[in-house]
Short mmCIF file of C-alpha atoms in Angstrom, two decimals:
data_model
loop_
_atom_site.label_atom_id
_atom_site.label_comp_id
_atom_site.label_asym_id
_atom_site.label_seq_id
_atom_site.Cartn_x
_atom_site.Cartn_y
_atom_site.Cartn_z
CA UNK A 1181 -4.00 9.06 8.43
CA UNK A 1182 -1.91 9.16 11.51
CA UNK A 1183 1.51 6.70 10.25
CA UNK A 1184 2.84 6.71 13.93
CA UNK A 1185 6.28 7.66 12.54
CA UNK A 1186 8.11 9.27 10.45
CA UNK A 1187 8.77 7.82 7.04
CA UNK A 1188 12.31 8.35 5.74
CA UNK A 1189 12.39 6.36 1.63
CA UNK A 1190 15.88 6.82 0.53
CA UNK A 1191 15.77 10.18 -1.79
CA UNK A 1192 16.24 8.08 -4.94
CA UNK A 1193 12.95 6.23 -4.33
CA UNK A 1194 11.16 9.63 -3.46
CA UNK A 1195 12.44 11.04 -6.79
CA UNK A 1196 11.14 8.02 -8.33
CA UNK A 1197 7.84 8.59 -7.04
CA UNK A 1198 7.61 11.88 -7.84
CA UNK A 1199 9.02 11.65 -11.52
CA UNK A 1200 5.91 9.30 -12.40
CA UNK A 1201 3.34 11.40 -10.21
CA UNK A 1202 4.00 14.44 -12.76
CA UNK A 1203 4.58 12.59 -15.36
CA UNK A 1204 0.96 11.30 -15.18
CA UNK A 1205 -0.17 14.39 -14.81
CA UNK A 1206 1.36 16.35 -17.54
CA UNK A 1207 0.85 13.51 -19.32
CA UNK A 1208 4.82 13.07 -20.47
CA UNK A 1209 4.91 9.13 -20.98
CA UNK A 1210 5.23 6.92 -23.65
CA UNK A 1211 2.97 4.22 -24.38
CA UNK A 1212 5.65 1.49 -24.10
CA UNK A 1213 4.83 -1.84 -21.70
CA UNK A 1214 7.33 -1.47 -19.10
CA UNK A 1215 10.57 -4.12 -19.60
CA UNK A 1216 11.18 -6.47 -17.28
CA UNK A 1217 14.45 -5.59 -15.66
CA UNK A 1218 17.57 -6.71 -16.48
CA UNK A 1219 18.85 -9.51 -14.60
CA UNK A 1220 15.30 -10.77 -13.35
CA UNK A 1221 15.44 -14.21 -12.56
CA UNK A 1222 13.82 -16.15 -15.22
CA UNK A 1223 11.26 -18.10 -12.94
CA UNK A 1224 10.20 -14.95 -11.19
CA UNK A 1225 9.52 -13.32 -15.21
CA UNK A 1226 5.91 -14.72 -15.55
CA UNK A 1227 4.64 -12.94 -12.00
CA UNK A 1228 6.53 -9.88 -12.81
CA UNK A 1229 4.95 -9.63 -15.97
CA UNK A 1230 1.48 -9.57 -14.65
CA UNK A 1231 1.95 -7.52 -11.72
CA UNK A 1232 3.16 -4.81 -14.73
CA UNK A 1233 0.39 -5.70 -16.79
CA UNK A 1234 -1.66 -5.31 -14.05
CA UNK A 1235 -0.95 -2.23 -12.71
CA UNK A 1236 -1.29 -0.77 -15.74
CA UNK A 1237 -4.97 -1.23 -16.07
CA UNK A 1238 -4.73 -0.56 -12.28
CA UNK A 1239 -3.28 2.64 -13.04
CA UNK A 1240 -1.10 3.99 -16.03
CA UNK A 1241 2.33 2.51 -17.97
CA UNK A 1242 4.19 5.08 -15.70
CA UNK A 1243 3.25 3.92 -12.67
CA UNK A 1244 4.22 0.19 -14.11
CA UNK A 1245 7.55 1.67 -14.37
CA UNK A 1246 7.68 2.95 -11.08
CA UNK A 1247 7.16 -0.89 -9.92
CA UNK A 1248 9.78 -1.89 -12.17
CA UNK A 1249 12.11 0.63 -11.13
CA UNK A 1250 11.54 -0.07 -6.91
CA UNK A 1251 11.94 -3.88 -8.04
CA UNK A 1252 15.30 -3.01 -9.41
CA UNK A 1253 16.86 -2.07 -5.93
CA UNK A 1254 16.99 -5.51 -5.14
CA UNK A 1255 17.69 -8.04 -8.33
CA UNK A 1256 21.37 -8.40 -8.08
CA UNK A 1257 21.53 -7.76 -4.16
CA UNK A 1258 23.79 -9.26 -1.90
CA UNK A 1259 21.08 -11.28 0.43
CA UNK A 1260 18.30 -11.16 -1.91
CA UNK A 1261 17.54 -14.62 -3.37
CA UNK A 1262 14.42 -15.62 -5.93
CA UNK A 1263 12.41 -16.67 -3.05
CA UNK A 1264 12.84 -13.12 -0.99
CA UNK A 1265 12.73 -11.32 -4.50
CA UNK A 1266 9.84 -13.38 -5.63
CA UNK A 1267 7.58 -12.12 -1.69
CA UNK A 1268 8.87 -8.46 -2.30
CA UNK A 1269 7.83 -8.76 -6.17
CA UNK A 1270 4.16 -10.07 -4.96
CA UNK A 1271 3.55 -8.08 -1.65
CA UNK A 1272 4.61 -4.73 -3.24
CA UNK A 1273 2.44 -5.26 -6.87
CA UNK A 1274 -0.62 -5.89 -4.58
CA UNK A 1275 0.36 -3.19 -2.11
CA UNK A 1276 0.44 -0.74 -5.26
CA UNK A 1277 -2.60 -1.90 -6.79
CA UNK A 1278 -4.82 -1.09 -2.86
CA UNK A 1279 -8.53 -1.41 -3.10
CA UNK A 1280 -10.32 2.30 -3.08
CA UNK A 1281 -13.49 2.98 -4.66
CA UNK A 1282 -11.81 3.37 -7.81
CA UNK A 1283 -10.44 0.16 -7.67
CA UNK A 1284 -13.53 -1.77 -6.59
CA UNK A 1285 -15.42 -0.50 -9.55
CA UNK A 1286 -13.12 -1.78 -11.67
CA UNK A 1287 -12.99 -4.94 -10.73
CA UNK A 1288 -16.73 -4.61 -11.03
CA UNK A 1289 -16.45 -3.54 -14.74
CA UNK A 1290 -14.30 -6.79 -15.57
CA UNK A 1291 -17.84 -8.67 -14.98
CA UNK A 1292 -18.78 -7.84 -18.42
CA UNK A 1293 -17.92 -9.80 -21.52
CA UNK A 1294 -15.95 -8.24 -24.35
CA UNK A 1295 -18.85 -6.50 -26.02
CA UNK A 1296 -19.44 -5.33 -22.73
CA UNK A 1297 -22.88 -6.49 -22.50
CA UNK A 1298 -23.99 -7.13 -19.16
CA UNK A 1299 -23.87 -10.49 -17.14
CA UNK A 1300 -26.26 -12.49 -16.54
CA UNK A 1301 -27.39 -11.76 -13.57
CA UNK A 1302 -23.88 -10.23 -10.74
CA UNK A 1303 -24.51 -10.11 -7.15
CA UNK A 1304 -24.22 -6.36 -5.85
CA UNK A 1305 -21.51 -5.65 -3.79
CA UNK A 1306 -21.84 -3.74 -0.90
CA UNK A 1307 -18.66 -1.84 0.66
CA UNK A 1308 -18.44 -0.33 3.86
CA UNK A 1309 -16.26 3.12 3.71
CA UNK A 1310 -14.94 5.45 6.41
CA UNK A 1311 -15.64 9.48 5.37
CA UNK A 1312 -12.44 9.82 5.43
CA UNK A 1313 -11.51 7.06 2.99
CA UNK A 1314 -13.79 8.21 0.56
CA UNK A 1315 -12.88 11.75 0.60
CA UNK A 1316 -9.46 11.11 0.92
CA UNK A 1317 -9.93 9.03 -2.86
CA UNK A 1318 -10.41 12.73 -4.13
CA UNK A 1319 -7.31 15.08 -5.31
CA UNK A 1320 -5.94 16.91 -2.03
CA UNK A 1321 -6.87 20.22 -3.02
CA UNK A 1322 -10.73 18.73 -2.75
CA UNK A 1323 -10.24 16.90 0.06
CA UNK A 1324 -8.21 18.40 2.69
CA UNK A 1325 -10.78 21.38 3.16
CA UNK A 1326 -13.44 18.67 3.30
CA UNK A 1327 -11.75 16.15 5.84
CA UNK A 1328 -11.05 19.58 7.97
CA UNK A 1329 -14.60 20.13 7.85
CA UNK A 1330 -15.63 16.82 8.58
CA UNK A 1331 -13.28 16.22 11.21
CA UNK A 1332 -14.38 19.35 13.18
CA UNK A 1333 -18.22 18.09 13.14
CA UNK A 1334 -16.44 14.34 14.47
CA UNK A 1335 -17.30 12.95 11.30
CA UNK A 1336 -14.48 11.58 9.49
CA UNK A 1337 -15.13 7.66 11.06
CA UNK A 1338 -18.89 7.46 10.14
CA UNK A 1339 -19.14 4.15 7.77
CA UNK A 1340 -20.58 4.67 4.73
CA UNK A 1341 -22.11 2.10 2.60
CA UNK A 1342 -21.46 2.08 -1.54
CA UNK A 1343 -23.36 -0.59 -3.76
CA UNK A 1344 -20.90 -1.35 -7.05
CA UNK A 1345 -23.49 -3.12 -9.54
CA UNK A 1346 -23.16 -4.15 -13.26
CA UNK A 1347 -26.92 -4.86 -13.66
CA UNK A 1348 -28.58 -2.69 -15.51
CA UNK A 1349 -26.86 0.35 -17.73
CA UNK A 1350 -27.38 2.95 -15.34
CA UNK A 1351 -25.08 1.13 -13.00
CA UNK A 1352 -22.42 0.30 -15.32
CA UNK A 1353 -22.49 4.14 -16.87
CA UNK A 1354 -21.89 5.03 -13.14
CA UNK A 1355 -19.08 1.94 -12.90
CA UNK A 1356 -17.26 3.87 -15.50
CA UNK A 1357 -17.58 7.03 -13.92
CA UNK A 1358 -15.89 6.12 -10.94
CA UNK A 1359 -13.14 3.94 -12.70
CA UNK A 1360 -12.61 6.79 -14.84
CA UNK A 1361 -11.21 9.00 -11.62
CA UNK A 1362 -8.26 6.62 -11.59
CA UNK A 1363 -6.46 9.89 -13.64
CA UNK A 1364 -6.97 11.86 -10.56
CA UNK A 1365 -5.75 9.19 -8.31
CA UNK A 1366 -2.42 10.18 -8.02
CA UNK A 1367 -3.58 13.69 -7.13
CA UNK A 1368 -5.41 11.96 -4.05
CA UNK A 1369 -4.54 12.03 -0.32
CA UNK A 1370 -4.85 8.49 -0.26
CA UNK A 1371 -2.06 7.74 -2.68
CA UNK A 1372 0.47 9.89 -1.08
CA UNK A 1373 0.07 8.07 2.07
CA UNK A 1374 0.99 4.89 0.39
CA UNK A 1375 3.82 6.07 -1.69
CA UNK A 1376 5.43 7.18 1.77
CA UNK A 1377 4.23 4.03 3.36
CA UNK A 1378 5.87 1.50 0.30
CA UNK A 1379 8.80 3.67 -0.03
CA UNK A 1380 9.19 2.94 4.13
CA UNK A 1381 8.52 -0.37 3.49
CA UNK A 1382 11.01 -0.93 0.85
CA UNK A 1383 13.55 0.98 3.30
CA UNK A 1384 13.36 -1.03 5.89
CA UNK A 1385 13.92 -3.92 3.81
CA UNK A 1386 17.35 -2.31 2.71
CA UNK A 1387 18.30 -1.30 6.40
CA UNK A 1388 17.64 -5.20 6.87
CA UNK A 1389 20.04 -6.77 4.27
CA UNK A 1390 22.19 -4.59 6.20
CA UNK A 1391 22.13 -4.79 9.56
CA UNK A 1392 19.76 -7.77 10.05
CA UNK A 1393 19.88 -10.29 7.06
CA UNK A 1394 18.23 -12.59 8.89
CA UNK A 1395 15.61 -10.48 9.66
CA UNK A 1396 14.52 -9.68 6.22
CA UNK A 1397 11.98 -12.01 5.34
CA UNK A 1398 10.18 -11.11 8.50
CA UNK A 1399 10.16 -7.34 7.86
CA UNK A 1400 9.36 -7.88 4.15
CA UNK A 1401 5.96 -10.43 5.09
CA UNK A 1402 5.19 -7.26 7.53
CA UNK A 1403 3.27 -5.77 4.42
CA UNK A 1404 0.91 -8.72 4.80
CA UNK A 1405 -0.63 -6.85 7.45
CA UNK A 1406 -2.07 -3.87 5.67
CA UNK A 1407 -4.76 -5.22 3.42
CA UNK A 1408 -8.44 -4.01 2.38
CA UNK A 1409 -10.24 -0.68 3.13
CA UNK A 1410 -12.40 0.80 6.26
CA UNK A 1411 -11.41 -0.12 9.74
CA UNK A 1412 -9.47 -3.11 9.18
CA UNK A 1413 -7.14 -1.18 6.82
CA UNK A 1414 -6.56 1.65 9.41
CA UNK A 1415 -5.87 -0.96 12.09
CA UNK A 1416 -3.29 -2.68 9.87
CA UNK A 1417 -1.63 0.52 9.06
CA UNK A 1418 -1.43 1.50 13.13
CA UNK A 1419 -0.22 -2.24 13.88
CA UNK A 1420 2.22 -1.90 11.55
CA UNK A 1421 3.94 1.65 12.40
CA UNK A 1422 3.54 0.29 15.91
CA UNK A 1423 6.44 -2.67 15.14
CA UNK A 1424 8.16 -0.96 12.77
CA UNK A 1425 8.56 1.93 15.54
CA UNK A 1426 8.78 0.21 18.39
CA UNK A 1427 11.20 -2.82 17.54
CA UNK A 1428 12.35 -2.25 14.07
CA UNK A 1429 13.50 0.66 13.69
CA UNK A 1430 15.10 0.94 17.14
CA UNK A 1431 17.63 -2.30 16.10
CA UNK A 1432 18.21 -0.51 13.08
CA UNK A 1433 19.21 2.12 14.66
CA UNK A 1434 21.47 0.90 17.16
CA UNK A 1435 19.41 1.46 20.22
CA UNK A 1436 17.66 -2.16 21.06
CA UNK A 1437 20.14 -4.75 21.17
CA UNK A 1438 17.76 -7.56 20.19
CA UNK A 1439 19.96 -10.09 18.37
CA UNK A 1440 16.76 -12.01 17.33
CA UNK A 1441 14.49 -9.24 15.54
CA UNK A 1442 12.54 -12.14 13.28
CA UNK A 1443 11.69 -13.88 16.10
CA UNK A 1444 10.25 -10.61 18.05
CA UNK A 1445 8.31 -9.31 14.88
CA UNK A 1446 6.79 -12.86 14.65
CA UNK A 1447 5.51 -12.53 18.55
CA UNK A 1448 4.58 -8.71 18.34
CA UNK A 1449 2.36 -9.65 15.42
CA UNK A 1450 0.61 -12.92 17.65
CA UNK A 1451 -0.36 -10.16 20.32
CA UNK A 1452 -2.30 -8.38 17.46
CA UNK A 1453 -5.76 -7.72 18.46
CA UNK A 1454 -8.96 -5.84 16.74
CA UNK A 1455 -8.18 -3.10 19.37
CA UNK A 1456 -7.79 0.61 17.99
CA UNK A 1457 -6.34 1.08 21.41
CA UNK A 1458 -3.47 -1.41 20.53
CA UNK A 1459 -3.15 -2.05 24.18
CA UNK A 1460 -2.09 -5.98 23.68
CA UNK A 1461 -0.01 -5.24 21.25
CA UNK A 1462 1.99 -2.37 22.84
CA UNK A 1463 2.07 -3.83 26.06
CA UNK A 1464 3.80 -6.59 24.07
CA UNK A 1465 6.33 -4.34 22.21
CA UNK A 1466 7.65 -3.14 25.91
CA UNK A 1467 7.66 -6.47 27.22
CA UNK A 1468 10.21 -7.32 24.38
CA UNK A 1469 12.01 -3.58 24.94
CA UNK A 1470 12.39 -4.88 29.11
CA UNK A 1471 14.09 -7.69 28.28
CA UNK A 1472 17.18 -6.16 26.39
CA UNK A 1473 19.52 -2.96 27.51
CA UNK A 1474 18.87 0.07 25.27
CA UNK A 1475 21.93 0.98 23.74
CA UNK A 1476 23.68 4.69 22.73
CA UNK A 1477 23.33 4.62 18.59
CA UNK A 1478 27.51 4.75 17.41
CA UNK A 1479 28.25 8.41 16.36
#
């Protein structure tokens, strides 16, 4: 996946990440539910309890923890209230729990009652995946020979179609299968491109409280834009390097003087069209560039 930028998550946040991949891996966890963290606001406690819960099942208790543990960089912030703790709470559980085969047939296995017979009758459901996405589910060692291959031949785009069904016990024997390759997921090319997308995420949030507080809802609802799997997904992911690079990033840095950064996001995001070209969207993000004086970063 091409990010359009370079991702720079603060090196406690990468650690983070990295402590739970291995720790999945070598299988060094405990089998403790993650605690809520200290200090959580006591409304937000029933959401934050599921999105743990949840990504458990999604996942593993250590990669719970890693949610707990990004959440923690902001309860007690200066700037952060419930209601902008509450949207980063939500946005990042569902942006950790992102739909991939894996995921899909899961959701497909919760069809059956608890002595998992089968339903009654559940309607198929028919996905549409890019090569690339599927191949890019596997551990990186598997895929990245394959996506070379495919990519050389000009096939990593092609759509392919995947039927989930929970109707008869051949189906639900291959349901399990492919749930059961969640323990490889964090192995998978796929979920180190979002780990470094989150931990940017989550980064520009904290460049926000700092130089932009008023900005920070806008840049946190960004992750509203990156949702699903195939095309749309990719698109999302391109819009959204597109801002953050283009106007973001640039105020953060000290070289666009745009006093009003909510209010650009907001209209960069209404010039979003289903264009892999982005041209009405980048024509937009210069238009905004024109109307302010670059400025020298201070040294």
């Amino acid at each position: 996946m091409n990010s359009g930028g370079t991702a720079v998550p603060d090196d406690d946040g990468l650690l983070a990440s990295l402590r739970y991949l291995f720790a999945d891996i070598i299988g060094d966890q405990d089998d403790a539910t993650p605690m809520l963290p200290d200090a959580c606001p006591e409304q937000l406690a029933p959401a934050v309890g599921d999105a743990i819960h949840s990504l458990i099942v999604y996942q593993s208790v250590s990669y719970a923890q890693l949610y707990v543990d990004r959440l923690k960089r902001f309860i007690g912030r200066r700037g952060v209230d419930p209601a902008m703790l509450a949207e980063i709470a939500q946005l990042m559980a569902q942006r950790m729990a992102y739909e991939d085969p894996i995921r899909i047939a899961q959701i497909k296995l919760g069809e059956l009652d608890e002595a998992g017979r089968l339903p009654a009758r559940s309607v198929d459901d028919i996905k549409r995946f890019r090569l690339d996405e599927l191949i890019g589910a596997l551990p990186a060692v598997v895929a990245d020979p394959v996506l070379g291959g495919l990519d050389q031949i000009g096939w990593l785009r092609r759509n392919v179609s995947i039927r989930f069904s929970a109707n008869s016990r051949f189906s639900v024997r291959r349901l399990k299968i492919e749930a059961g390759l969640k323990r490889w997921r964090l192995f998978s090319v796929r979920y180190g491109n979002e780990r470094v997308w989150v931990e940017r995420w989550l980064h520009m949030i904290d460049r926000s409280l700092t130089k932009q507080p008023k900005a920070t809802m806008a840049v946190i609802q960004t992750a509203t834009m990156i949702r699903g799997y195939g095309d749309p997904y990719r698109q999302g992911m391109a819009d959204w390097h597109a801002i953050i690079d283009g106007l973001v990033k640039p105020v953060f840095d000290g070289t666009l003087a745009l006093s009003d950064l909510a209010g650009a996001i907001a209209e960069a995001r209404a010039a979003i069209l289903p264009d892999p070209r982005q041209a009405s969207l980048k024509r937009k993000i210069a238009e905004i560039r024109a109307r302010v004086p670059a400025t020298t970063p201070a040294v």
